[in-house]
């Protein structure tokens, strides 16, 4: 059987955003919150999760994404807001939100879904909710999340930090006992804005 890689396409975050994610995780940890925290250096905004992809299918996907993204203009978003999925009564994922050129971001997502579907990768059924994951909660973590609403308000009130979107990055995710390890497989540049 062909070797398979678990892949996803995402927007890389600039250093100040990764620093903020690290600082906020530290703050929540100090409050005693229990969670599976993301590694701030590898944090990203997921655009498309592929799951397991057979290696022989990879070159065509890379070629298609490179061609499609070269036809899109670079744009800019920024951090804004915070929340939990699926909702406050059952928090599973803690995230920071984004604002700014959200139409361009939605269009990037649609175009990536489009070329992926043409190559046989099924489209995501859930609507696209762009977010930066900080933590994932297991049911046993929930009693430790004291002041959740207050902390969400505080996170949402942080000043915005810019996220220039000049490329889409294809990552490999390897699931290890100590957590997922992400490595960059390829980077697809958007057309620079003149
Ligand atoms: P996230 O965007 O909420 O953090 C690698 O696993 C990345 O792909 C993570 O950022 C993860 O969630 C995202 N992702 C999206 N759909 C996924 C799925 N069905 N399984 C695993 N990860 C998924």
CSV table of C-alpha atoms and ligand atoms in Angstrom, one decimal:
chain,number,residue,atom,x,y,z
A,1,UNK,CA,0.0,0.0,0.0
A,2,UNK,CA,1.2,3.5,-0.7
A,3,UNK,CA,2.6,5.5,2.2
A,4,UNK,CA,0.1,8.1,3.4
A,5,UNK,CA,0.7,11.5,5.0
A,6,UNK,CA,-1.8,13.3,7.2
A,7,UNK,CA,-1.9,16.8,5.6
A,8,UNK,CA,-3.6,20.2,6.1
A,9,UNK,CA,-3.3,23.6,4.5
A,10,UNK,CA,-3.0,26.6,6.8
A,11,UNK,CA,-2.0,30.2,7.1
A,12,UNK,CA,1.2,30.7,9.1
A,13,UNK,CA,1.1,33.2,11.9
A,14,UNK,CA,3.6,36.1,12.3
A,15,UNK,CA,5.8,36.0,15.4
A,16,UNK,CA,3.8,38.6,17.5
A,17,UNK,CA,0.6,36.5,17.1
A,18,UNK,CA,2.5,33.3,18.1
A,19,UNK,CA,3.9,35.2,21.1
A,20,UNK,CA,0.5,36.3,22.1
A,21,UNK,CA,-0.8,32.7,21.9
A,22,UNK,CA,2.1,31.6,24.1
A,23,UNK,CA,1.5,34.3,26.7
A,24,UNK,CA,-2.3,33.7,26.9
A,25,UNK,CA,-1.8,30.0,27.3
A,26,UNK,CA,0.7,30.7,30.1
A,27,UNK,CA,-1.8,33.0,31.8
A,28,UNK,CA,-4.6,30.4,31.6
A,29,UNK,CA,-2.3,27.6,32.8
A,30,UNK,CA,-1.5,29.8,35.8
A,31,UNK,CA,-5.2,30.0,36.6
A,32,UNK,CA,-5.1,26.3,36.9
A,33,UNK,CA,-6.9,25.5,33.7
A,34,UNK,CA,-6.3,21.9,32.4
A,35,UNK,CA,-6.3,21.4,28.6
A,36,UNK,CA,-4.3,20.1,25.7
A,37,UNK,CA,-2.6,23.3,24.8
A,38,UNK,CA,-1.3,24.0,21.2
A,39,UNK,CA,2.4,24.5,20.7
A,40,UNK,CA,2.5,28.3,20.0
A,41,UNK,CA,5.4,28.0,17.6
A,42,UNK,CA,3.4,25.7,15.4
A,43,UNK,CA,0.1,27.5,15.7
A,44,UNK,CA,-1.7,28.4,12.5
A,45,UNK,CA,-5.1,29.1,10.9
A,46,UNK,CA,-6.4,25.9,9.2
A,47,UNK,CA,-7.9,26.5,5.8
A,48,UNK,CA,-8.3,22.8,4.7
A,49,UNK,CA,-7.8,19.6,6.5
A,50,UNK,CA,-7.0,16.7,4.1
A,51,UNK,CA,-6.5,13.8,6.5
A,52,UNK,CA,-4.5,10.9,5.1
A,53,UNK,CA,-3.2,11.5,1.6
A,54,UNK,CA,-1.4,8.8,-0.4
A,55,UNK,CA,2.0,10.1,-1.4
A,56,UNK,CA,1.5,9.5,-5.2
A,57,UNK,CA,-1.4,12.0,-5.0
A,58,UNK,CA,0.7,14.7,-3.5
A,59,UNK,CA,2.5,16.2,-6.6
A,60,UNK,CA,-0.8,16.9,-8.4
A,61,UNK,CA,-2.2,18.6,-5.3
A,62,UNK,CA,0.9,20.7,-4.9
A,63,UNK,CA,0.8,21.7,-8.5
A,64,UNK,CA,-3.0,22.6,-8.4
A,65,UNK,CA,-2.7,24.6,-5.2
A,66,UNK,CA,0.4,26.5,-6.5
A,67,UNK,CA,-1.4,27.4,-9.8
A,68,UNK,CA,-4.6,28.5,-8.0
A,69,UNK,CA,-3.0,30.6,-5.3
A,70,UNK,CA,-0.7,32.4,-7.8
A,71,UNK,CA,-4.0,33.8,-9.2
A,72,UNK,CA,-5.1,35.3,-5.9
A,73,UNK,CA,-3.9,38.6,-4.4
A,74,UNK,CA,-2.3,38.7,-1.0
A,75,UNK,CA,-4.5,40.2,1.7
A,76,UNK,CA,-4.5,40.9,5.4
A,77,UNK,CA,-6.5,39.8,8.4
A,78,UNK,CA,-6.0,40.5,12.1
A,79,UNK,CA,-6.8,38.9,15.4
A,80,UNK,CA,-10.2,39.8,16.8
A,81,UNK,CA,-12.5,38.1,19.3
A,82,UNK,CA,-12.4,34.8,21.1
A,83,UNK,CA,-14.7,31.9,21.7
A,84,UNK,CA,-15.2,28.2,22.2
A,85,UNK,CA,-16.5,25.4,20.0
A,86,UNK,CA,-19.2,24.2,19.9
A,87,UNK,CA,-20.7,26.5,22.6
A,88,UNK,CA,-20.1,27.9,26.1
A,89,UNK,CA,-22.1,25.1,27.8
A,90,UNK,CA,-19.9,22.4,26.2
A,91,UNK,CA,-16.5,23.9,25.5
A,92,UNK,CA,-14.2,21.6,23.4
A,93,UNK,CA,-12.0,24.1,21.6
A,94,UNK,CA,-10.8,27.5,22.8
A,95,UNK,CA,-9.9,29.9,20.0
A,96,UNK,CA,-9.0,33.5,19.0
A,97,UNK,CA,-11.0,34.8,16.1
A,98,UNK,CA,-10.0,37.0,13.1
A,99,UNK,CA,-11.4,40.0,11.4
A,100,UNK,CA,-10.2,42.2,8.4
A,101,UNK,CA,-10.4,41.0,4.8
A,102,UNK,CA,-12.7,38.1,5.6
A,103,UNK,CA,-14.2,38.0,2.1
A,104,UNK,CA,-10.7,37.4,0.7
A,105,UNK,CA,-10.2,34.7,3.4
A,106,UNK,CA,-13.5,33.0,2.5
A,107,UNK,CA,-12.6,33.2,-1.2
A,108,UNK,CA,-9.2,31.6,-0.4
A,109,UNK,CA,-11.0,28.8,1.4
A,110,UNK,CA,-13.5,28.2,-1.4
A,111,UNK,CA,-10.8,28.1,-4.1
A,112,UNK,CA,-8.7,25.6,-2.0
A,113,UNK,CA,-11.9,23.5,-1.6
A,114,UNK,CA,-12.6,23.8,-5.3
A,115,UNK,CA,-9.2,22.6,-6.6
A,116,UNK,CA,-9.1,19.9,-3.9
A,117,UNK,CA,-12.5,18.6,-4.9
A,118,UNK,CA,-11.4,18.4,-8.5
A,119,UNK,CA,-8.6,16.1,-7.4
A,120,UNK,CA,-11.0,13.9,-5.5
A,121,UNK,CA,-10.6,15.3,-1.9
A,122,UNK,CA,-14.0,15.6,-0.4
A,123,UNK,CA,-15.2,19.1,0.6
A,124,UNK,CA,-15.6,19.9,4.3
A,125,UNK,CA,-19.2,19.6,5.2
A,126,UNK,CA,-19.1,22.1,8.1
A,127,UNK,CA,-19.1,25.8,7.4
A,128,UNK,CA,-15.7,27.5,7.5
A,129,UNK,CA,-15.1,29.2,10.8
A,130,UNK,CA,-11.6,30.7,10.6
A,131,UNK,CA,-10.0,30.5,14.1
A,132,UNK,CA,-6.7,30.1,15.9
A,133,UNK,CA,-6.9,27.2,18.3
A,134,UNK,CA,-5.3,27.8,21.7
A,135,UNK,CA,-6.5,24.6,23.5
A,136,UNK,CA,-8.6,21.5,23.3
A,137,UNK,CA,-10.6,20.4,26.4
A,138,UNK,CA,-11.4,16.9,27.4
A,139,UNK,CA,-14.6,16.4,29.5
A,140,UNK,CA,-12.4,15.9,32.6
A,141,UNK,CA,-10.8,19.3,32.1
A,142,UNK,CA,-14.1,21.2,32.3
A,143,UNK,CA,-14.2,21.7,36.2
A,144,UNK,CA,-10.8,23.4,36.0
A,145,UNK,CA,-12.0,26.2,33.6
A,146,UNK,CA,-12.9,28.7,36.2
A,147,UNK,CA,-14.0,32.1,34.9
A,148,UNK,CA,-14.4,30.9,31.3
A,149,UNK,CA,-16.8,33.7,30.2
A,150,UNK,CA,-14.6,36.3,31.9
A,151,UNK,CA,-11.5,35.0,30.2
A,152,UNK,CA,-13.2,35.0,26.8
A,153,UNK,CA,-14.2,38.6,27.3
A,154,UNK,CA,-10.6,39.4,28.3
A,155,UNK,CA,-9.2,37.6,25.3
A,156,UNK,CA,-11.7,39.3,23.0
A,157,UNK,CA,-10.6,42.7,24.3
A,158,UNK,CA,-6.9,42.3,23.4
A,159,UNK,CA,-5.7,44.8,20.8
A,160,UNK,CA,-5.7,43.4,17.2
A,161,UNK,CA,-2.5,42.0,15.7
A,162,UNK,CA,-2.1,41.9,12.0
A,163,UNK,CA,-1.8,38.6,10.0
A,164,UNK,CA,-0.6,39.3,6.5
A,165,UNK,CA,-1.7,36.5,4.2
A,166,UNK,CA,1.0,36.1,1.5
A,167,UNK,CA,1.1,32.4,1.2
A,168,UNK,CA,-0.7,29.1,2.1
A,169,UNK,CA,1.4,26.4,3.7
A,170,UNK,CA,0.9,22.7,3.3
A,171,UNK,CA,1.7,20.9,6.6
A,172,UNK,CA,2.3,17.3,7.5
A,173,UNK,CA,0.9,16.4,10.9
A,174,UNK,CA,2.4,13.4,12.7
A,175,UNK,CA,0.5,12.1,15.7
A,176,UNK,CA,2.9,11.2,18.5
A,177,UNK,CA,2.2,10.3,22.0
A,178,UNK,CA,3.4,13.7,23.2
A,179,UNK,CA,1.2,15.5,20.7
A,180,UNK,CA,1.0,16.3,17.0
A,181,UNK,CA,4.2,17.4,15.2
A,182,UNK,CA,3.8,19.7,12.2
A,183,UNK,CA,6.3,20.0,9.4
A,184,UNK,CA,6.1,22.3,6.4
A,185,UNK,CA,5.7,20.3,3.1
A,186,UNK,CA,5.3,23.2,0.7
A,187,UNK,CA,4.4,26.9,0.5
A,188,UNK,CA,2.2,28.4,-2.2
A,189,UNK,CA,2.6,32.1,-2.7
A,190,UNK,CA,-0.3,34.5,-3.4
A,191,UNK,CA,0.3,37.2,-6.0
A,192,UNK,CA,1.9,40.2,-4.2
A,193,UNK,CA,-0.3,43.2,-4.0
A,194,UNK,CA,1.2,46.0,-6.0
B,1,LIG,P1,-8.1,23.4,14.4
B,1,LIG,O1,-7.9,24.1,13.2
B,1,LIG,O2,-9.4,23.6,15.1
B,1,LIG,O3,-6.9,23.6,15.3
B,1,LIG,C1,-4.2,19.8,12.1
B,1,LIG,O4,-4.9,18.8,12.8
B,1,LIG,C2,-5.1,21.0,12.0
B,1,LIG,O5,-6.2,20.7,11.2
B,1,LIG,C3,-5.6,21.5,13.3
B,1,LIG,O6,-5.4,22.9,13.4
B,1,LIG,C4,-7.1,21.1,13.3
B,1,LIG,O7,-8.0,21.8,14.1
B,1,LIG,C5,-7.4,21.1,11.9
B,1,LIG,N1,-8.5,20.2,11.6
B,1,LIG,C6,-9.6,20.5,10.9
B,1,LIG,N2,-10.4,19.5,10.7
B,1,LIG,C7,-9.8,18.4,11.4
B,1,LIG,C8,-10.1,17.1,11.6
B,1,LIG,N3,-11.3,16.5,11.1
B,1,LIG,N4,-9.3,16.3,12.2
B,1,LIG,C9,-8.1,16.8,12.7
B,1,LIG,N5,-7.7,18.1,12.6
B,1,LIG,C10,-8.6,18.9,11.9
